[in-house]
Structures are given as structure tokens and as C-alpha cells.
Short mmCIF file of C-alpha atoms in Angstrom, two decimals:
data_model
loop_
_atom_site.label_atom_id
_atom_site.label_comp_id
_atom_site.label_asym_id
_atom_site.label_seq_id
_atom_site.Cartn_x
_atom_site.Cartn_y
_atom_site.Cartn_z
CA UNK H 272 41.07 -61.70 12.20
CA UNK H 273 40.81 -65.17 12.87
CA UNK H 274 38.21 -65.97 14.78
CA UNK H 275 39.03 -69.83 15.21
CA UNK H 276 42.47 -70.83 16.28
CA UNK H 277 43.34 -74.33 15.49
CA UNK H 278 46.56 -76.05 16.64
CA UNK H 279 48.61 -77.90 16.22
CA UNK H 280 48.58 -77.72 11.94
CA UNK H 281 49.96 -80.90 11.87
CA UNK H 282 50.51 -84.03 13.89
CA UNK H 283 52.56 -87.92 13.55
CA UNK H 284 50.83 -89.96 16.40
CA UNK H 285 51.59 -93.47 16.91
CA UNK H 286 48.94 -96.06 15.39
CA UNK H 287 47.03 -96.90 18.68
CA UNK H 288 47.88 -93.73 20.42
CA UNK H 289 45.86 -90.23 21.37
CA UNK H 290 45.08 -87.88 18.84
CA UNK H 291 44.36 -84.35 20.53
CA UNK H 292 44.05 -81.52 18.22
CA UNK H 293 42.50 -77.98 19.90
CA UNK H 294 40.85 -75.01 19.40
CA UNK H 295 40.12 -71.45 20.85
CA UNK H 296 37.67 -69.06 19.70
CA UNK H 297 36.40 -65.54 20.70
CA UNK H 298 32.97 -64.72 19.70
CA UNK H 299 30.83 -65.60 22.52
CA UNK H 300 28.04 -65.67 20.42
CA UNK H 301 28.95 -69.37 18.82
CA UNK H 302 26.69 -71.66 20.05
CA UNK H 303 27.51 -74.95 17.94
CA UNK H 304 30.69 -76.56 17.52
CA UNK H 305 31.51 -78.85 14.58
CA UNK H 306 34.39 -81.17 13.56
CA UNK H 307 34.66 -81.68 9.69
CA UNK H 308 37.04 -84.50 8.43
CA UNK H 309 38.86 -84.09 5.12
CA UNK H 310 40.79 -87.36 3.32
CA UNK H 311 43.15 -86.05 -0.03
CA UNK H 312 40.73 -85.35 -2.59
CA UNK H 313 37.41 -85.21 -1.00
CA UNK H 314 35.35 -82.60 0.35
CA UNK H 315 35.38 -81.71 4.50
CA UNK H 316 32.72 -83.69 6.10
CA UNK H 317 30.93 -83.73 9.45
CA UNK H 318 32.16 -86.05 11.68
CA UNK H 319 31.26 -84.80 15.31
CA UNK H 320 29.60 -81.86 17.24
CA UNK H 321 29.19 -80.48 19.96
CA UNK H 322 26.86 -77.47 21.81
CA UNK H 323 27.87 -75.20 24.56
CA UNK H 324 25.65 -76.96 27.57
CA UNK H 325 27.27 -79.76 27.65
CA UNK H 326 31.41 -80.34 28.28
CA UNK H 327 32.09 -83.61 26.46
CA UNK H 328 30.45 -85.81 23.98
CA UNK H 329 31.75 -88.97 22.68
CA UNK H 330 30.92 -90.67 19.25
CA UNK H 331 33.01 -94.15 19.07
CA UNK H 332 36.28 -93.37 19.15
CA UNK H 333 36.06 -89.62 18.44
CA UNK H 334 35.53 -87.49 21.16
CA UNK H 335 35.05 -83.00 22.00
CA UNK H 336 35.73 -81.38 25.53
CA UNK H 337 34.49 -78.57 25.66
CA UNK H 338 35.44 -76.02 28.02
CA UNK H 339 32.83 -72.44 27.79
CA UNK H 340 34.79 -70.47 30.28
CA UNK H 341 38.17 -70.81 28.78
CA UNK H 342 36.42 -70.65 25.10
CA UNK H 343 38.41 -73.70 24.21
CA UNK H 344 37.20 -76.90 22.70
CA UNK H 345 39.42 -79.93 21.26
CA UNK H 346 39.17 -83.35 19.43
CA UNK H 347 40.62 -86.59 20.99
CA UNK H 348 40.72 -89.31 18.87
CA UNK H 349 41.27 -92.73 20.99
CA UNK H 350 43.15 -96.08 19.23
CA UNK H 351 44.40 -93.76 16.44
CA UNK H 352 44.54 -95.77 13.17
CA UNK H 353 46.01 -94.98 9.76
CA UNK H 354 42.87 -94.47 8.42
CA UNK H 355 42.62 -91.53 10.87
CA UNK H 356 45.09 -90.31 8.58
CA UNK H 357 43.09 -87.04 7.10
CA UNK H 358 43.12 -83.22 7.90
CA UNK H 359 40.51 -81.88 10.46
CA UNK H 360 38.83 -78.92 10.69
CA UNK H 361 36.89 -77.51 13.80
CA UNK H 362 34.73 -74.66 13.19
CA UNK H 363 31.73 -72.77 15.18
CA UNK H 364 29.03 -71.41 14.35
CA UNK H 365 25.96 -68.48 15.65
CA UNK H 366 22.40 -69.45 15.55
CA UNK H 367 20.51 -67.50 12.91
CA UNK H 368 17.46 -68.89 12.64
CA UNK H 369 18.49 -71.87 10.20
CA UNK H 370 21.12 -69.30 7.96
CA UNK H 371 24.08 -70.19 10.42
CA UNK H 372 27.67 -69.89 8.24
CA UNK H 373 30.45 -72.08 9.33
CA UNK H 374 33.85 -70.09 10.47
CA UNK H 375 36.85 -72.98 10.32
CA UNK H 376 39.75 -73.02 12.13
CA UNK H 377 43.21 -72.96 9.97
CA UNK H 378 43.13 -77.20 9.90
CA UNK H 379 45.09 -80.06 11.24
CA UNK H 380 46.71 -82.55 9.18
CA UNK H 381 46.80 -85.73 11.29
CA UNK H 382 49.52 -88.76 9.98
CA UNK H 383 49.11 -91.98 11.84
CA UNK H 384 52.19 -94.02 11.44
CA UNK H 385 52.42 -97.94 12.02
CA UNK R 273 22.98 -89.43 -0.39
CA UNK R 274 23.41 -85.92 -0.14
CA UNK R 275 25.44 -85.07 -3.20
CA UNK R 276 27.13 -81.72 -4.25
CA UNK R 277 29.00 -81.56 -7.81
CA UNK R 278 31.21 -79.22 -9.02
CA UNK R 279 31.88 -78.77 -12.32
CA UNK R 280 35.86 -79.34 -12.67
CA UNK R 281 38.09 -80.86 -10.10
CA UNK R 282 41.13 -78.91 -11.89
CA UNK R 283 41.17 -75.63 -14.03
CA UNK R 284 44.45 -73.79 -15.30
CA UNK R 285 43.20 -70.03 -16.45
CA UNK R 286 45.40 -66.99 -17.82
CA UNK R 287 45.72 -64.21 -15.61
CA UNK R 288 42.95 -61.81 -16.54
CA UNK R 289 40.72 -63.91 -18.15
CA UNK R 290 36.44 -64.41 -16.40
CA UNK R 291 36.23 -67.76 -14.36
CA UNK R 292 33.01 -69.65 -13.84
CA UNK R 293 33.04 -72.17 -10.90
CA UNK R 294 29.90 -74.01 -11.22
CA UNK R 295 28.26 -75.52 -8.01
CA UNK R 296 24.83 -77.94 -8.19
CA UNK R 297 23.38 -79.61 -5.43
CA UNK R 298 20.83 -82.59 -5.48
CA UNK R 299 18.62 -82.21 -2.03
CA UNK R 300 16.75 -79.58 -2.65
CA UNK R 301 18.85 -77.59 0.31
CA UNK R 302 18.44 -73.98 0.73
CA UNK R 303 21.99 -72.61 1.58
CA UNK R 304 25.06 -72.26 -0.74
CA UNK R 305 28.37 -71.81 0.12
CA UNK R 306 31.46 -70.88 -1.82
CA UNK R 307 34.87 -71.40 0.41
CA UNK R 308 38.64 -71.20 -0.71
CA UNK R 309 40.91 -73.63 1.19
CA UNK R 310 44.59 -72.43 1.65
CA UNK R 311 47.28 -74.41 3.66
CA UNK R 312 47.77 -72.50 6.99
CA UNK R 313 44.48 -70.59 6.62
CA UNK R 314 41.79 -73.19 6.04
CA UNK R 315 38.88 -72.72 4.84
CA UNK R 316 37.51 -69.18 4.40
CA UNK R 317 34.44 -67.97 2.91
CA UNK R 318 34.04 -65.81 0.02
CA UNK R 319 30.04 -65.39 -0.25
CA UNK R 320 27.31 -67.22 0.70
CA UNK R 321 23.24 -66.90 -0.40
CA UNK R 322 19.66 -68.44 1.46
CA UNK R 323 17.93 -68.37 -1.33
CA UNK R 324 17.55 -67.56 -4.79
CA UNK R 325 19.01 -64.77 -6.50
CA UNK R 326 19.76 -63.28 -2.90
CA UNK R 327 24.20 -63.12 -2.13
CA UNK R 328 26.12 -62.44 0.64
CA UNK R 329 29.97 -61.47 1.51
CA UNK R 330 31.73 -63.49 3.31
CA UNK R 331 35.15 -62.82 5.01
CA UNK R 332 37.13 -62.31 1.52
CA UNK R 333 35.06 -61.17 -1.23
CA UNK R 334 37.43 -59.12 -3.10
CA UNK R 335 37.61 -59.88 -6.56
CA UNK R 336 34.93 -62.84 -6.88
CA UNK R 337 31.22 -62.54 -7.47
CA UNK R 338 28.41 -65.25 -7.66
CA UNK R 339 25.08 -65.95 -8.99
CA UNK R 340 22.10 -68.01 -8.04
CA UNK R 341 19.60 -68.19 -10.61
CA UNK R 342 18.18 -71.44 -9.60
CA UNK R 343 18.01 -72.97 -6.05
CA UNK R 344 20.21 -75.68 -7.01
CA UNK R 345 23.20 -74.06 -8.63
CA UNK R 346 25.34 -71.31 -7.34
CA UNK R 347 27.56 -70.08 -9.33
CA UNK R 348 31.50 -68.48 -8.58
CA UNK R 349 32.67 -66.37 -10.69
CA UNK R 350 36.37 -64.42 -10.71
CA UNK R 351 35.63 -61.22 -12.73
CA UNK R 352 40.13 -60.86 -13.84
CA UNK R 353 41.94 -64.01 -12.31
CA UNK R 354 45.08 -63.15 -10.86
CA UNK R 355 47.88 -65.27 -9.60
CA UNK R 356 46.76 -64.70 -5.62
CA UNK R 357 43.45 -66.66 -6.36
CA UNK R 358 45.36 -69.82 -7.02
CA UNK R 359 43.61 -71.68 -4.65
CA UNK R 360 41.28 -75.29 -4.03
CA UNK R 361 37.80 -73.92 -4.47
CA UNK R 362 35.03 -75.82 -2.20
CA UNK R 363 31.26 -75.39 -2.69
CA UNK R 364 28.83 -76.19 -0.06
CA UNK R 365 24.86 -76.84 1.14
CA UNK R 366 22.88 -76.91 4.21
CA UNK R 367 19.28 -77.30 4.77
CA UNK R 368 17.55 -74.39 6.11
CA UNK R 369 15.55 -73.90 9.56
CA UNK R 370 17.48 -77.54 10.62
CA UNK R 371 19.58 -77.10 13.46
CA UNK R 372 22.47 -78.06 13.91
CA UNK R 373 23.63 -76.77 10.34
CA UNK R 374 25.42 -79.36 8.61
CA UNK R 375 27.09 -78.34 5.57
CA UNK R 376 27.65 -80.81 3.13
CA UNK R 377 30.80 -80.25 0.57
CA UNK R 378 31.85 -80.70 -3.24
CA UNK R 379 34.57 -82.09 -3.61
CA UNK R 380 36.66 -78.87 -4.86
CA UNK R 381 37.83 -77.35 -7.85
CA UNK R 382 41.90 -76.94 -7.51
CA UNK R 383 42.51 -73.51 -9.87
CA UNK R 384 45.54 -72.36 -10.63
CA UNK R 385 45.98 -69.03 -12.81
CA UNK R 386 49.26 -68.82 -14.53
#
């Protein structure tokens, strides 16, 4: 079962506009909440985080709500640029001691046209 | 840097035929990772080990094993390839006992079995 719903799986925003991509989840048990960035060709890479305790944090441009009661948390990238262009991933993860595995949502892939 | 390498960015095998995927990392990190990517399903793990010579299944272990030997290098393998395991392979590392885990990723091995 999929224990990370991502949506939409893909999205054309404006250059300059809002970039919102979300994501549910139903293990209660995930403490940490990651955003991985992929560009064509590469590997996924970190980009932002989040934990449970608090309901936003902001990095630049790039920023996660996070809302525990509705188990929801989403990505809002401000002044989208092409070079936002990429697919995203959100995943979440238990703690376990320092042996947490990363369960990823299904993926975004984010075009930002001129 | 944090650098993980793996062995082949493309591979074309016959249907039936052993496949090695071969993984090494350079920062001495304790966790391995072997994911398969899949458009519309993301990124989904097949096994993952803590430490040397020690495995473990992840969501969709069917028909792949692996094999740590050394802390560095872990090692997929697909005992008979089959058609279905066309796929973009991805390799990853974390560092143990650091939270938040941050898994850092090859930059995948696209396989197709024909």
C-alpha cells in the first residue's frame, strides 16, 4: 500500500508564480519529513525538511506546512524559476535509532515555463 | 563531497541472464540503500543493510538479492532478469546514529532487459 500519497504528478506553473505540490501519509509513527529534488539524470537530493513540532519551515524560497492532525504536509515553492524545473519527491520517515529508511511519495514533475 | 558511484548509468541484459548492480560509496557511511524508480510509483525500496554483510527487505524484494562484503560497496543483484525489472536503479547512503537521516544518491543505473 502506499504509504505516501503525492499529488499532483505533474505541474506547468508560470515562471514567477507558486509552486504547491502535497502530500498525505498514514503511519503516525513518521516523525521526519524530507523533500528530495531530482534534475534529468541525477540522483534525488535533499533539499528541505521538516519535523512534526513545528507547522512551517522556510529555506529561501522553498518552503513545508505541515499540518499533524490532518497528516498532510506540502512544498511551496515562491518566484518559481525554470531552474525549478526538476521532479520532487517528499518522503517520511520513523526514528530508529540512526537506521531510519526513507518511504517516497509517487513524485512530482514540476515544468516552469517563461 | 559526499559521493556515491554506480557502476553503469545504462545496461541492456537478456531476459534470464544474473545482473550485478554495483554500488560504492566514499564517506565511510554506514547505511546502503538499493531503490527502483518507476514513473507513477516513485521510488520504492528493494533491500536495504546497516552494516556489513547484514540485508534487509524492503517493500519489493521479489526476485533481487544483494551483498555487502565491504562497508563501502553494496551490491544488487537480479538472480533471472525479466522484462518487469526494466526499471532506473538508484543506490543510496546515510550516516548512521545522525539524525535527521539524509540519504545521499547515485546517480542511477537505467536497465532495460529485452
Amino acid at each position: 500500500q502506499q504509504q505516501v500519497k503525492q499529488s499532483p504528478q505533474s505541474l506547468i506553473v508560470q515562471k514567477g508564480g507558486i509552486s504547491i505540490i502535497n502530500c498525505a501519509y498514514e503511519n503516525t509513527a513518521f516523525d521526519y519529513f524530507p523533500w528530495y529534488q531530482q534534475f534529468p539524470g541525477k540522483g534525488p537530493a535533499l533539499l528541505i525538511a521538516i519535523r512534526p513540532d513545528v507547522s512551517e519551515k522556510k529555506e529561501g524560497r522553498f518552503t513545508i506546512s505541515f499540518n499533524k492532525s490532518a497528516k498532510q504536509f506540502s512544498l511551496h515553492i515562491m518566484d518559481s524559476q525554470p531552474g525549478d524545473s526538476a521532479t520532487y519527491f517528499c518522503a517520511a520517515s520513523e526514528s530508529n535509532f540512526g537506521n531510519e529508511k526513507l518511504t517516497f511519495g509517487t513524485g512530482t514533475r514540476l515544468t516552469i515555463i517563461p | 563531497d559526499v559521493k556515491v558511484t554506480q557502476s553503469s548509468r545504462y545496461l541492456v541484459k537478456r531476459t534470464g541472464e544474473k545482473v550485478f548492480l554495483e554500488c560504492v560509496q566514499d564517506m565511510d557511511h554506514e547505511n546502503m540503500f538499493w531503490y527502483r524508480q518507476d514513473p507513477g510509483l516513485g521510488l520504492r525500496l528493494i533491500y536495504f543493510s546497516y552494516d556489513v554483510k547484514m540485508k534487509e527487505k524492503g517493500d519489493i524484494p521479489e526476485g533481487y538479492s544483494v551483498s555487502r562484503e565491504k562497508k563501502e560497496r553494496f551490491s544488487l543483484i537480479l538472480e533471472s532478469a525479466s522484462t518487469n525489472q526494466t526499471s532506473m536503479y538508484l543506490c543510496a547512503s546515510s550516516r548512521q546514529r545522525i539524525a535527521p537521516v539524509e540519504a545521499f544518491f547515485g546517480q542511477g543505473t537505467r536497465l532495460t532487459v529485452v
